[in-house]
mmCIF file of C-alpha atoms in Angstrom:
data_model
loop_
_atom_site.group_PDB
_atom_site.id
_atom_site.type_symbol
_atom_site.label_atom_id
_atom_site.label_comp_id
_atom_site.label_asym_id
_atom_site.label_seq_id
_atom_site.Cartn_x
_atom_site.Cartn_y
_atom_site.Cartn_z
ATOM 1 C CA UNK A 167 -6.859 -213.364 51.056
ATOM 2 C CA UNK A 168 -7.195 -210.856 53.897
ATOM 3 C CA UNK A 169 -7.602 -207.176 53.255
ATOM 4 C CA UNK A 170 -4.933 -204.834 54.543
ATOM 5 C CA UNK A 171 -5.803 -202.017 56.898
ATOM 6 C CA UNK A 172 -5.540 -199.407 54.148
ATOM 7 C CA UNK A 173 -8.121 -201.276 52.038
ATOM 8 C CA UNK A 174 -10.495 -201.672 54.969
ATOM 9 C CA UNK A 175 -10.234 -197.946 55.741
ATOM 10 C CA UNK A 176 -10.877 -197.097 52.067
ATOM 11 C CA UNK A 177 -14.083 -199.169 52.129
ATOM 12 C CA UNK A 178 -15.337 -197.698 55.406
ATOM 13 C CA UNK A 179 -19.103 -197.162 55.539
ATOM 14 C CA UNK A 180 -21.435 -195.953 58.226
ATOM 15 C CA UNK A 181 -25.100 -195.068 58.414
ATOM 16 C CA UNK A 182 -26.398 -192.274 60.621
ATOM 17 C CA UNK A 183 -29.159 -189.750 61.131
ATOM 18 C CA UNK A 184 -28.298 -186.252 59.986
ATOM 19 C CA UNK A 185 -29.583 -182.752 59.386
ATOM 20 C CA UNK A 186 -28.717 -181.111 56.081
ATOM 21 C CA UNK A 187 -27.064 -177.752 56.742
ATOM 22 C CA UNK A 188 -26.181 -176.565 53.249
ATOM 23 C CA UNK A 189 -24.877 -177.587 49.864
ATOM 24 C CA UNK A 190 -22.840 -176.151 47.037
ATOM 25 C CA UNK A 191 -22.319 -177.082 43.409
ATOM 26 C CA UNK A 192 -19.667 -179.514 42.269
ATOM 27 C CA UNK A 193 -19.192 -180.142 38.570
ATOM 28 C CA UNK A 194 -22.175 -180.444 36.238
ATOM 29 C CA UNK A 195 -24.521 -182.704 38.204
ATOM 30 C CA UNK A 196 -23.126 -183.132 41.719
ATOM 31 C CA UNK A 197 -22.973 -181.118 44.897
ATOM 32 C CA UNK A 198 -21.123 -181.133 48.198
ATOM 33 C CA UNK A 199 -23.503 -181.346 51.150
ATOM 34 C CA UNK A 200 -22.670 -180.320 54.696
ATOM 35 C CA UNK A 201 -24.377 -182.619 57.195
ATOM 36 C CA UNK A 202 -24.743 -182.437 60.960
ATOM 37 C CA UNK A 203 -24.708 -186.144 61.781
ATOM 38 C CA UNK A 204 -25.796 -187.664 65.047
ATOM 39 C CA UNK A 205 -22.811 -190.008 65.320
ATOM 40 C CA UNK A 206 -19.909 -188.152 63.687
ATOM 41 C CA UNK A 207 -20.738 -184.450 64.065
ATOM 42 C CA UNK A 208 -20.356 -182.245 61.015
ATOM 43 C CA UNK A 209 -19.177 -183.933 57.832
ATOM 44 C CA UNK A 210 -18.989 -183.038 54.149
ATOM 45 C CA UNK A 211 -19.917 -185.465 51.421
ATOM 46 C CA UNK A 212 -20.105 -185.504 47.635
ATOM 47 C CA UNK A 213 -23.634 -186.235 46.422
ATOM 48 C CA UNK A 214 -23.198 -187.472 42.868
ATOM 49 C CA UNK A 215 -26.148 -186.852 40.565
ATOM 50 C CA UNK A 216 -27.825 -184.504 43.061
ATOM 51 C CA UNK A 217 -28.371 -181.830 40.400
ATOM 52 C CA UNK A 218 -29.737 -181.781 36.883
ATOM 53 C CA UNK A 219 -32.961 -182.764 35.185
ATOM 54 C CA UNK A 220 -33.482 -185.928 37.232
ATOM 55 C CA UNK A 221 -31.781 -185.295 40.594
ATOM 56 C CA UNK A 222 -30.942 -188.511 42.372
ATOM 57 C CA UNK A 223 -31.891 -187.412 45.876
ATOM 58 C CA UNK A 224 -35.063 -185.442 45.059
ATOM 59 C CA UNK A 225 -35.893 -183.190 48.070
ATOM 60 C CA UNK A 226 -33.881 -185.119 50.661
ATOM 61 C CA UNK A 227 -30.990 -182.627 50.595
ATOM 62 C CA UNK A 228 -32.969 -179.434 51.273
ATOM 63 C CA UNK A 229 -31.688 -177.323 54.228
ATOM 64 C CA UNK A 230 -32.636 -178.704 57.650
ATOM 65 C CA UNK A 231 -34.188 -181.856 56.245
ATOM 66 C CA UNK A 232 -33.700 -184.749 58.655
ATOM 67 C CA UNK A 233 -32.318 -187.738 56.796
ATOM 68 C CA UNK A 234 -30.774 -191.149 57.317
ATOM 69 C CA UNK A 235 -27.652 -191.360 55.194
ATOM 70 C CA UNK A 236 -24.966 -193.858 54.328
ATOM 71 C CA UNK A 237 -21.501 -192.370 53.973
ATOM 72 C CA UNK A 238 -18.467 -193.928 52.332
ATOM 73 C CA UNK A 239 -14.859 -192.924 52.635
ATOM 74 C CA UNK A 240 -11.523 -193.288 54.317
ATOM 75 C CA UNK A 241 -11.474 -192.725 58.085
ATOM 76 C CA UNK A 242 -10.533 -189.109 58.741
ATOM 77 C CA UNK A 243 -11.058 -187.974 55.141
ATOM 78 C CA UNK A 244 -12.187 -184.350 54.732
ATOM 79 C CA UNK A 245 -14.666 -185.277 52.017
ATOM 80 C CA UNK A 246 -16.806 -188.421 52.057
ATOM 81 C CA UNK A 247 -19.157 -189.850 49.425
ATOM 82 C CA UNK A 248 -22.889 -189.882 49.992
ATOM 83 C CA UNK A 249 -24.606 -193.167 49.271
ATOM 84 C CA UNK A 250 -28.269 -193.469 50.212
ATOM 85 C CA UNK A 251 -30.265 -190.590 51.708
ATOM 86 C CA UNK A 252 -33.659 -191.449 53.160
ATOM 87 C CA UNK A 253 -35.826 -188.433 54.003
ATOM 88 C CA UNK A 254 -37.123 -188.774 57.571
ATOM 89 C CA UNK A 255 -38.615 -185.325 58.018
ATOM 90 C CA UNK A 256 -38.751 -182.319 55.722
ATOM 91 C CA UNK A 257 -38.523 -178.722 56.964
ATOM 92 C CA UNK A 258 -40.387 -177.559 53.852
ATOM 93 C CA UNK A 259 -43.601 -176.791 55.765
ATOM 94 C CA UNK A 260 -41.831 -174.135 57.836
ATOM 95 C CA UNK A 261 -41.781 -171.829 54.810
ATOM 96 C CA UNK A 262 -45.576 -171.929 54.742
ATOM 97 C CA UNK A 263 -45.664 -169.949 58.012
ATOM 98 C CA UNK A 264 -44.450 -166.774 56.291
ATOM 99 C CA UNK A 265 -41.274 -164.820 55.574
ATOM 100 C CA UNK A 266 -39.933 -164.849 59.146
ATOM 101 C CA UNK A 267 -40.245 -168.612 59.348
ATOM 102 C CA UNK A 268 -38.580 -169.087 55.960
ATOM 103 C CA UNK A 269 -35.679 -166.827 56.958
ATOM 104 C CA UNK A 270 -35.366 -168.767 60.211
ATOM 105 C CA UNK A 271 -34.248 -171.810 58.216
ATOM 106 C CA UNK A 272 -31.196 -170.089 56.755
ATOM 107 C CA UNK A 273 -30.238 -168.526 60.091
ATOM 108 C CA UNK A 274 -30.606 -171.818 61.932
ATOM 109 C CA UNK A 275 -28.515 -173.701 59.375
ATOM 110 C CA UNK A 276 -25.778 -171.042 59.366
ATOM 111 C CA UNK A 277 -25.551 -170.999 63.170
ATOM 112 C CA UNK A 278 -25.342 -174.782 63.405
ATOM 113 C CA UNK A 279 -22.704 -174.855 60.675
ATOM 114 C CA UNK A 280 -20.636 -172.165 62.390
ATOM 115 C CA UNK A 281 -20.748 -173.765 65.848
ATOM 116 C CA UNK A 282 -20.284 -177.410 64.850
ATOM 117 C CA UNK A 283 -16.671 -178.579 64.532
ATOM 118 C CA UNK A 284 -15.777 -181.063 61.820
ATOM 119 C CA UNK A 285 -16.014 -184.700 62.861
ATOM 120 C CA UNK A 286 -16.907 -184.166 66.535
ATOM 121 C CA UNK A 287 -20.225 -185.672 67.603
ATOM 122 C CA UNK A 288 -22.318 -183.399 69.843
ATOM 123 C CA UNK A 289 -25.591 -185.144 70.603
ATOM 124 C CA UNK A 290 -26.905 -182.184 72.629
ATOM 125 C CA UNK A 291 -26.442 -179.860 69.655
ATOM 126 C CA UNK A 292 -28.158 -182.342 67.357
ATOM 127 C CA UNK A 293 -31.143 -182.656 69.712
ATOM 128 C CA UNK A 294 -31.248 -178.868 70.113
ATOM 129 C CA UNK A 295 -31.398 -178.449 66.344
ATOM 130 C CA UNK A 296 -34.300 -180.888 66.050
ATOM 131 C CA UNK A 297 -36.187 -179.163 68.880
ATOM 132 C CA UNK A 298 -35.979 -175.642 67.418
ATOM 133 C CA UNK A 299 -36.959 -176.777 63.920
ATOM 134 C CA UNK A 300 -39.980 -178.650 65.278
ATOM 135 C CA UNK A 301 -40.986 -175.691 67.461
ATOM 136 C CA UNK A 302 -41.150 -173.282 64.506
ATOM 137 C CA UNK A 303 -42.879 -175.904 62.398
ATOM 138 C CA UNK A 304 -45.572 -176.131 65.085
ATOM 139 C CA UNK A 305 -46.111 -172.360 65.087
ATOM 140 C CA UNK A 306 -43.638 -170.936 67.632
ATOM 141 C CA UNK A 307 -42.324 -167.418 66.997
ATOM 142 C CA UNK A 308 -39.257 -167.780 64.705
ATOM 143 C CA UNK A 309 -37.441 -164.754 66.150
ATOM 144 C CA UNK A 310 -37.827 -165.974 69.712
ATOM 145 C CA UNK A 311 -36.784 -169.524 68.806
ATOM 146 C CA UNK A 312 -33.718 -168.152 67.030
ATOM 147 C CA UNK A 313 -32.723 -166.336 70.233
ATOM 148 C CA UNK A 314 -33.206 -169.679 71.998
ATOM 149 C CA UNK A 315 -30.868 -171.423 69.567
ATOM 150 C CA UNK A 316 -28.222 -168.695 69.850
ATOM 151 C CA UNK A 317 -28.318 -168.732 73.649
ATOM 152 C CA UNK A 318 -28.040 -172.506 73.916
ATOM 153 C CA UNK A 319 -25.288 -172.844 71.322
ATOM 154 C CA UNK A 320 -23.291 -170.228 73.225
ATOM 155 C CA UNK A 321 -23.954 -171.936 76.554
ATOM 156 C CA UNK A 322 -23.122 -175.440 75.316
ATOM 157 C CA UNK A 323 -19.777 -174.106 74.115
ATOM 158 C CA UNK A 324 -19.086 -172.365 77.430
ATOM 159 C CA UNK A 325 -19.573 -168.863 76.026
ATOM 160 C CA UNK A 326 -22.741 -167.601 77.714
ATOM 161 C CA UNK A 327 -22.148 -165.621 80.925
ATOM 162 C CA UNK A 328 -23.966 -166.779 84.086
ATOM 163 C CA UNK A 329 -27.158 -164.872 84.805
ATOM 164 C CA UNK A 330 -27.005 -165.212 88.595
ATOM 165 C CA UNK A 331 -23.522 -164.143 89.666
ATOM 166 C CA UNK A 332 -21.130 -161.285 89.060
ATOM 167 C CA UNK A 333 -18.365 -162.106 86.601
ATOM 168 C CA UNK A 334 -15.958 -159.949 88.584
ATOM 169 C CA UNK A 335 -16.552 -160.730 92.281
ATOM 170 C CA UNK A 336 -18.785 -163.847 92.020
ATOM 171 C CA UNK A 337 -21.468 -162.366 94.275
ATOM 172 C CA UNK A 338 -25.099 -163.016 93.410
ATOM 173 C CA UNK A 339 -26.707 -160.550 91.027
ATOM 174 C CA UNK A 340 -30.079 -160.697 92.730
ATOM 175 C CA UNK A 341 -32.331 -160.276 89.718
ATOM 176 C CA UNK A 342 -33.219 -157.031 87.994
ATOM 177 C CA UNK A 343 -31.457 -155.753 84.923
ATOM 178 C CA UNK A 344 -28.277 -157.383 83.637
ATOM 179 C CA UNK A 345 -25.259 -155.163 83.014
ATOM 180 C CA UNK A 346 -22.654 -156.710 80.741
ATOM 181 C CA UNK A 347 -18.974 -155.814 81.069
ATOM 182 C CA UNK A 348 -16.835 -156.787 78.091
ATOM 183 C CA UNK A 349 -13.557 -156.845 79.999
ATOM 184 C CA UNK A 350 -14.996 -159.261 82.586
ATOM 185 C CA UNK A 351 -16.778 -161.271 79.855
ATOM 186 C CA UNK A 352 -19.948 -161.347 81.900
ATOM 187 C CA UNK A 353 -22.620 -159.524 83.856
ATOM 188 C CA UNK A 354 -21.421 -157.516 86.833
ATOM 189 C CA UNK A 355 -22.993 -156.195 90.010
ATOM 190 C CA UNK A 356 -23.358 -152.515 90.847
ATOM 191 C CA UNK A 357 -20.318 -152.606 93.128
ATOM 192 C CA UNK A 358 -18.109 -153.826 90.271
ATOM 193 C CA UNK A 359 -19.516 -151.341 87.757
ATOM 194 C CA UNK A 360 -19.844 -149.279 85.816
ATOM 195 C CA UNK A 361 -20.311 -151.897 83.130
ATOM 196 C CA UNK A 362 -19.293 -151.212 79.547
ATOM 197 C CA UNK A 363 -22.664 -152.487 78.287
ATOM 198 C CA UNK A 364 -24.963 -153.518 76.893
ATOM 199 C CA UNK A 365 -27.569 -153.417 79.647
ATOM 200 C CA UNK A 366 -30.454 -155.879 79.416
ATOM 201 C CA UNK A 367 -33.714 -154.905 81.084
ATOM 202 C CA UNK A 368 -35.141 -157.133 83.807
ATOM 203 C CA UNK A 369 -37.759 -158.408 81.345
ATOM 204 C CA UNK A 370 -35.029 -159.507 78.927
ATOM 205 C CA UNK A 371 -33.272 -161.254 81.798
ATOM 206 C CA UNK A 372 -36.503 -163.032 82.687
ATOM 207 C CA UNK A 373 -36.841 -164.121 79.067
ATOM 208 C CA UNK A 374 -33.326 -165.563 79.223
ATOM 209 C CA UNK A 375 -34.236 -167.491 82.365
ATOM 210 C CA UNK A 376 -37.182 -168.986 80.486
ATOM 211 C CA UNK A 377 -34.931 -169.863 77.546
ATOM 212 C CA UNK A 378 -32.579 -171.815 79.788
ATOM 213 C CA UNK A 379 -35.350 -173.623 81.656
ATOM 214 C CA UNK A 380 -37.994 -174.419 79.037
ATOM 215 C CA UNK A 381 -38.183 -176.250 75.695
ATOM 216 C CA UNK A 382 -38.508 -173.889 72.713
ATOM 217 C CA UNK A 383 -42.055 -174.952 71.858
ATOM 218 C CA UNK A 384 -43.387 -173.710 75.222
ATOM 219 C CA UNK A 385 -41.777 -170.261 75.263
ATOM 220 C CA UNK A 386 -44.194 -167.354 75.596
ATOM 221 C CA UNK A 387 -43.472 -164.430 73.303
ATOM 222 C CA UNK A 388 -41.615 -161.595 74.986
ATOM 223 C CA UNK A 389 -42.006 -157.932 74.084
ATOM 224 C CA UNK A 390 -40.467 -157.305 70.679
ATOM 225 C CA UNK A 391 -37.927 -154.746 71.907
ATOM 226 C CA UNK A 392 -36.617 -157.196 74.519
ATOM 227 C CA UNK A 393 -36.252 -159.902 71.875
ATOM 228 C CA UNK A 394 -34.379 -157.395 69.698
ATOM 229 C CA UNK A 395 -32.108 -156.529 72.642
ATOM 230 C CA UNK A 396 -31.207 -160.211 72.978
ATOM 231 C CA UNK A 397 -30.630 -160.413 69.226
ATOM 232 C CA UNK A 398 -28.095 -157.573 69.387
ATOM 233 C CA UNK A 399 -26.403 -159.020 72.486
ATOM 234 C CA UNK A 400 -26.148 -162.482 70.975
ATOM 235 C CA UNK A 401 -24.839 -161.096 67.695
ATOM 236 C CA UNK A 402 -21.947 -159.500 69.603
ATOM 237 C CA UNK A 403 -21.169 -162.718 71.509
ATOM 238 C CA UNK A 404 -21.352 -164.876 68.381
ATOM 239 C CA UNK A 405 -19.245 -162.420 66.362
ATOM 240 C CA UNK A 406 -16.595 -162.225 69.083
ATOM 241 C CA UNK A 407 -16.363 -166.023 69.236
ATOM 242 C CA UNK A 408 -16.273 -166.612 65.482
ATOM 243 C CA UNK A 409 -14.221 -163.463 64.777
ATOM 244 C CA UNK A 410 -16.605 -162.656 61.938
ATOM 245 C CA UNK A 411 -20.210 -161.658 61.412
ATOM 246 C CA UNK A 412 -22.755 -164.156 60.201
ATOM 247 C CA UNK A 413 -24.481 -163.435 56.905
ATOM 248 C CA UNK A 414 -28.048 -164.394 57.838
ATOM 249 C CA UNK A 415 -28.800 -161.576 60.354
ATOM 250 C CA UNK A 416 -28.051 -158.978 57.670
ATOM 251 C CA UNK A 417 -30.211 -160.836 55.156
ATOM 252 C CA UNK A 418 -33.085 -160.959 57.659
ATOM 253 C CA UNK A 419 -32.839 -157.225 58.396
ATOM 254 C CA UNK A 420 -32.836 -156.374 54.684
ATOM 255 C CA UNK A 421 -35.748 -158.703 53.931
ATOM 256 C CA UNK A 422 -37.739 -157.301 56.844
ATOM 257 C CA UNK A 423 -37.185 -153.729 55.667
ATOM 258 C CA UNK A 424 -38.280 -154.628 52.136
ATOM 259 C CA UNK A 425 -41.412 -156.377 53.428
ATOM 260 C CA UNK A 426 -42.331 -153.325 55.517
ATOM 261 C CA UNK A 427 -41.817 -150.799 52.691
#
C-alpha cells in the first residue's frame, strides 16, 4: 500500500548542522529550541525531555553550541520535533575568557535570532556566526567582534551604507571622517551636507574598512572610543531595521557598570 502525500509530509525528516540560538520552557520536562540550521535557516523545534533531573540532551542545547540535529515534522510546520542532537562544538569555553566574552554569547545569539528569517537558509550568515564564535573563543576582543557581526549582518541584508560614495550624489567620499545623514540613509560628502549625524572619525572609518576586508580573528583592536562610536551607530541602524531595541546591549551596559563599581 502506498503512502499518500499527506502521510509522507507528516513523516518528513531531515538532518542538518545547526547553531543553538535560544530555548524556552515547555511543560514540565521539555523546551522549545530555536536553531539556526545550515540547510533550512531558522527553525523551532520541541525538545522532549530536555529538562529535569536527567535531561536527554545534556549540554548539546546550550546557546551557540554547534550541533548536528535530526528534525521531524510536516513540511512548512511552524514547530518541528527534535530527534537526535549530536554536539559538534561547545561554546562553553568562551565564558572562561571573562565577563565580556560571556556577555558576547547572549548578544551574538540575539542578533542572529533577530536577523534570521524563519525557514530561509542563509549559508553566509551561518558561516559568519561560526567565524565570530571561533574568533572570541581563540581570544579576540569580544566587543570588536560584536561590531564585526553587527556590521556584516547589516551589510548582508542590504542595510549598511557604502563607505566610499555619497548617498546623495554618488560622488566618492575620499576617505576621512564619515558623516551620516538619516534622510539619505547613508554617508554624505561635504557638498551634500550638513549631515544629521552621527559623525564617525577617520579612525572609526578605517576600522570599518578592516571589518569588511578581514576575518574577525585577525582584527587589530581599535581605540575603545572608536569601537563605542561604532556600537552606538550600529545600535541605531539595527533598531531602525527591527523597529525595536535589542535587549542584550542594555544588559551589557548594566553588567559593565556593576563590574566597574
